[in-house]
Amino acid sequence: MTRKFNFVLLSLLIFTLLLFPSIVMAGIGSITKGSGARYFRTKGEKRWVAAETGKDINEGDRVKTGKDGRMEIHLQDGSKFSIGNNTEMEITRFLLEKDKRNATVFLAHGKLRAMVAKFLGKTNMKVRTPTAVAGVKGTDFIVLNEGKANVFFGNEGNVEVKGKDKEAVPLIPDTMTENTQGHTPIEPV
């Protein structure tokens, strides 16, 4: 009788986990701080809702802030994103495995400070804007995007910044570069 009960209980547990994977799978990150007007949109949804502290973030989700809004997102790998006012951002892709990290963040417009955690495995992490791409490894940098213009500030580590023409410029700590649509970023100063 006990064996049959354990089998039924185990079968029910497996069925539940297969049917509702979100029970065991937390998001790829969460909103850890915030103030002012903050919004969240689940992948595939059209409606924005209030972005509450503690809200799980998943691949494809978007966040945005109003004119007085700010928020911070922590990811599973220890990376943090500080998002300024009047900003819209999407975590397009995030894959974290034992020896590999692959992530893409799309900054539609606004201000983002990316504090990317150091990682021992292979890393392919990018921050895209409508007109540029920054390839990063364990580093800390800031990107400002408004329309067709970007400004990147290097704080720590190295960042490769590319325009649409795929020619990259290296951004090292205490330097900045900028680009506009269709142009290679200027030499960092």
CSV table of C-alpha atoms in Angstrom, one decimal:
chain,number,residue,atom,x,y,z
A,1,MET,CA,0.0,0.0,0.0
A,2,THR,CA,2.8,2.4,0.9
A,3,ARG,CA,4.6,1.7,-2.4
A,4,LYS,CA,1.5,2.4,-4.4
A,5,PHE,CA,0.8,5.6,-2.4
A,6,ASN,CA,4.5,6.8,-3.0
A,7,PHE,CA,4.2,6.0,-6.7
A,8,VAL,CA,0.9,7.9,-7.1
A,9,LEU,CA,2.4,10.8,-5.1
A,10,LEU,CA,5.6,10.9,-7.2
A,11,SER,CA,3.6,10.7,-10.4
A,12,LEU,CA,1.3,13.5,-9.4
A,13,LEU,CA,4.4,15.7,-8.5
A,14,ILE,CA,6.1,15.0,-11.8
A,15,PHE,CA,2.9,15.7,-13.7
A,16,THR,CA,2.4,19.0,-11.8
A,17,LEU,CA,6.0,20.1,-12.5
A,18,LEU,CA,5.7,19.3,-16.2
A,19,LEU,CA,2.4,21.1,-16.4
A,20,PHE,CA,3.5,24.1,-14.4
A,21,PRO,CA,7.3,24.6,-14.8
A,22,SER,CA,7.1,28.1,-13.4
A,23,ILE,CA,6.6,26.5,-10.0
A,24,VAL,CA,10.3,25.4,-10.0
A,25,MET,CA,11.8,27.8,-12.4
A,26,ALA,CA,12.2,31.3,-11.1
A,27,GLY,CA,12.8,34.2,-13.5
A,28,ILE,CA,16.2,35.0,-15.0
A,29,GLY,CA,16.3,38.0,-12.6
A,30,SER,CA,14.1,40.3,-10.6
A,31,ILE,CA,13.4,44.0,-10.0
A,32,THR,CA,15.3,44.7,-6.7
A,33,LYS,CA,14.8,48.5,-6.3
A,34,GLY,CA,12.8,51.2,-7.8
A,35,SER,CA,11.1,54.6,-7.4
A,36,GLY,CA,8.8,56.8,-9.4
A,37,ALA,CA,6.9,55.6,-12.5
A,38,ARG,CA,8.0,52.0,-13.4
A,39,TYR,CA,6.3,49.7,-15.8
A,40,PHE,CA,6.6,46.0,-16.8
A,41,ARG,CA,5.4,44.1,-19.9
A,42,THR,CA,5.5,40.3,-20.2
A,43,LYS,CA,6.8,38.9,-23.5
A,44,GLY,CA,3.9,38.8,-26.0
A,45,GLU,CA,1.7,41.2,-24.1
A,46,LYS,CA,0.7,44.6,-25.2
A,47,ARG,CA,-0.4,46.1,-21.9
A,48,TRP,CA,2.1,47.6,-19.4
A,49,VAL,CA,1.5,47.1,-15.7
A,50,ALA,CA,3.2,48.6,-12.6
A,51,ALA,CA,6.7,47.1,-12.0
A,52,GLU,CA,6.7,46.1,-8.4
A,53,THR,CA,9.9,45.4,-6.5
A,54,GLY,CA,10.5,41.7,-6.3
A,55,LYS,CA,8.8,41.1,-9.7
A,56,ASP,CA,10.5,38.2,-11.6
A,57,ILE,CA,11.9,39.1,-15.0
A,58,ASN,CA,12.1,36.5,-17.8
A,59,GLU,CA,13.5,36.4,-21.3
A,60,GLY,CA,11.6,38.7,-23.6
A,61,ASP,CA,10.1,40.8,-20.8
A,62,ARG,CA,10.3,44.6,-21.1
A,63,VAL,CA,10.6,47.3,-18.5
A,64,LYS,CA,10.3,51.1,-18.8
A,65,THR,CA,10.4,54.1,-16.6
A,66,GLY,CA,8.6,57.4,-16.6
A,67,LYS,CA,10.1,60.9,-16.2
A,68,ASP,CA,10.6,60.3,-12.5
A,69,GLY,CA,11.2,56.6,-12.7
A,70,ARG,CA,14.3,54.5,-11.8
A,71,MET,CA,14.8,50.8,-11.2
A,72,GLU,CA,17.5,48.2,-10.6
A,73,ILE,CA,17.4,44.6,-12.0
A,74,HIS,CA,19.6,41.8,-10.7
A,75,LEU,CA,20.2,38.7,-12.9
A,76,GLN,CA,20.9,35.1,-11.9
A,77,ASP,CA,24.6,35.5,-12.7
A,78,GLY,CA,25.0,38.4,-10.3
A,79,SER,CA,24.9,41.1,-13.0
A,80,LYS,CA,23.0,44.3,-12.3
A,81,PHE,CA,21.3,46.8,-14.5
A,82,SER,CA,20.5,50.3,-13.2
A,83,ILE,CA,17.8,51.9,-15.4
A,84,GLY,CA,17.4,55.7,-15.5
A,85,ASN,CA,14.3,57.8,-16.1
A,86,ASN,CA,12.5,57.8,-19.5
A,87,THR,CA,14.1,54.4,-20.5
A,88,GLU,CA,12.7,51.3,-22.2
A,89,MET,CA,14.6,48.0,-22.1
A,90,GLU,CA,14.1,44.4,-23.0
A,91,ILE,CA,16.1,41.3,-21.9
A,92,THR,CA,15.9,39.7,-25.3
A,93,ARG,CA,18.0,36.6,-24.4
A,94,PHE,CA,19.5,35.1,-21.3
A,95,LEU,CA,21.2,31.7,-21.1
A,96,LEU,CA,23.3,30.7,-18.1
A,97,GLU,CA,25.0,27.4,-17.9
A,98,LYS,CA,27.9,26.1,-15.9
A,99,ASP,CA,30.5,27.1,-18.5
A,100,LYS,CA,28.6,29.4,-20.8
A,101,ARG,CA,26.7,32.7,-20.5
A,102,ASN,CA,24.8,34.2,-23.5
A,103,ALA,CA,22.7,37.3,-23.1
A,104,THR,CA,21.3,40.2,-25.2
A,105,VAL,CA,19.7,43.3,-23.8
A,106,PHE,CA,17.9,45.7,-26.1
A,107,LEU,CA,17.9,49.4,-24.9
A,108,ALA,CA,15.1,51.0,-27.0
A,109,HIS,CA,15.9,54.4,-25.6
A,110,GLY,CA,17.2,56.0,-22.4
A,111,LYS,CA,19.9,55.4,-19.8
A,112,LEU,CA,21.4,52.1,-18.7
A,113,ARG,CA,24.3,51.2,-16.4
A,114,ALA,CA,25.3,47.6,-16.9
A,115,MET,CA,27.4,46.1,-14.1
A,116,VAL,CA,28.2,42.7,-15.7
A,117,ALA,CA,29.4,40.0,-13.2
A,118,LYS,CA,32.7,38.3,-13.9
A,119,PHE,CA,32.2,34.8,-15.3
A,120,LEU,CA,34.8,32.0,-15.6
A,121,GLY,CA,33.1,30.3,-18.6
A,122,LYS,CA,32.6,31.6,-22.2
A,123,THR,CA,30.6,34.8,-22.3
A,124,ASN,CA,28.7,36.3,-25.2
A,125,MET,CA,26.8,39.3,-23.6
A,126,LYS,CA,25.6,42.3,-25.6
A,127,VAL,CA,23.7,45.5,-25.1
A,128,ARG,CA,22.0,46.6,-28.3
A,129,THR,CA,20.5,50.0,-29.1
A,130,PRO,CA,18.7,50.8,-32.4
A,131,THR,CA,22.0,52.0,-33.8
A,132,ALA,CA,24.9,50.2,-31.9
A,133,VAL,CA,26.0,47.1,-30.2
A,134,ALA,CA,28.3,46.8,-27.1
A,135,GLY,CA,29.9,43.4,-26.5
A,136,VAL,CA,30.8,43.0,-22.9
A,137,LYS,CA,32.5,40.6,-20.5
A,138,GLY,CA,32.8,41.2,-16.7
A,139,THR,CA,32.6,45.0,-16.8
A,140,ASP,CA,30.8,48.1,-15.8
A,141,PHE,CA,29.7,50.7,-18.3
A,142,ILE,CA,27.0,53.2,-19.0
A,143,VAL,CA,25.1,53.7,-22.3
A,144,LEU,CA,22.8,56.6,-23.2
A,145,ASN,CA,20.6,56.3,-26.2
A,146,GLU,CA,18.3,58.9,-27.7
A,147,GLY,CA,16.9,58.2,-31.1
A,148,LYS,CA,19.8,57.7,-33.5
A,149,ALA,CA,22.6,58.7,-31.1
A,150,ASN,CA,24.5,56.7,-28.4
A,151,VAL,CA,27.1,57.7,-25.8
A,152,PHE,CA,29.0,54.9,-24.0
A,153,PHE,CA,31.1,55.5,-20.9
A,154,GLY,CA,33.6,52.8,-19.7
A,155,ASN,CA,33.8,52.4,-15.9
A,156,GLU,CA,35.6,49.1,-15.5
A,157,GLY,CA,36.8,46.3,-17.8
A,158,ASN,CA,36.6,46.3,-21.6
A,159,VAL,CA,33.7,46.9,-24.0
A,160,GLU,CA,33.7,46.6,-27.8
A,161,VAL,CA,31.3,49.1,-29.3
A,162,LYS,CA,30.1,48.7,-32.9
A,163,GLY,CA,27.9,50.7,-35.2
A,164,LYS,CA,25.9,49.2,-38.1
A,165,ASP,CA,29.1,48.8,-40.2
A,166,LYS,CA,30.5,46.2,-37.8
A,167,GLU,CA,33.8,48.1,-37.2
A,168,ALA,CA,34.4,48.0,-33.5
A,169,VAL,CA,36.2,50.4,-31.2
A,170,PRO,CA,37.5,49.3,-27.8
A,171,LEU,CA,36.2,51.2,-24.8
A,172,ILE,CA,38.4,51.0,-21.7
A,173,PRO,CA,37.9,52.4,-18.2
A,174,ASP,CA,37.6,56.1,-17.9
A,175,THR,CA,36.9,56.7,-21.6
A,176,MET,CA,33.8,57.4,-23.7
A,177,THR,CA,32.7,57.0,-27.3
A,178,GLU,CA,29.7,57.9,-29.2
A,179,ASN,CA,28.0,57.1,-32.5
A,180,THR,CA,25.1,58.0,-34.6
A,181,GLN,CA,23.1,55.7,-37.0
A,182,GLY,CA,25.2,54.5,-39.9
A,183,HIS,CA,28.5,55.5,-38.5
A,184,THR,CA,31.4,53.8,-36.7
A,185,PRO,CA,31.8,55.0,-33.1
A,186,ILE,CA,34.4,57.7,-32.7
A,187,GLU,CA,37.8,56.8,-31.2
A,188,PRO,CA,37.3,56.8,-27.4
A,189,VAL,CA,38.6,59.7,-25.4
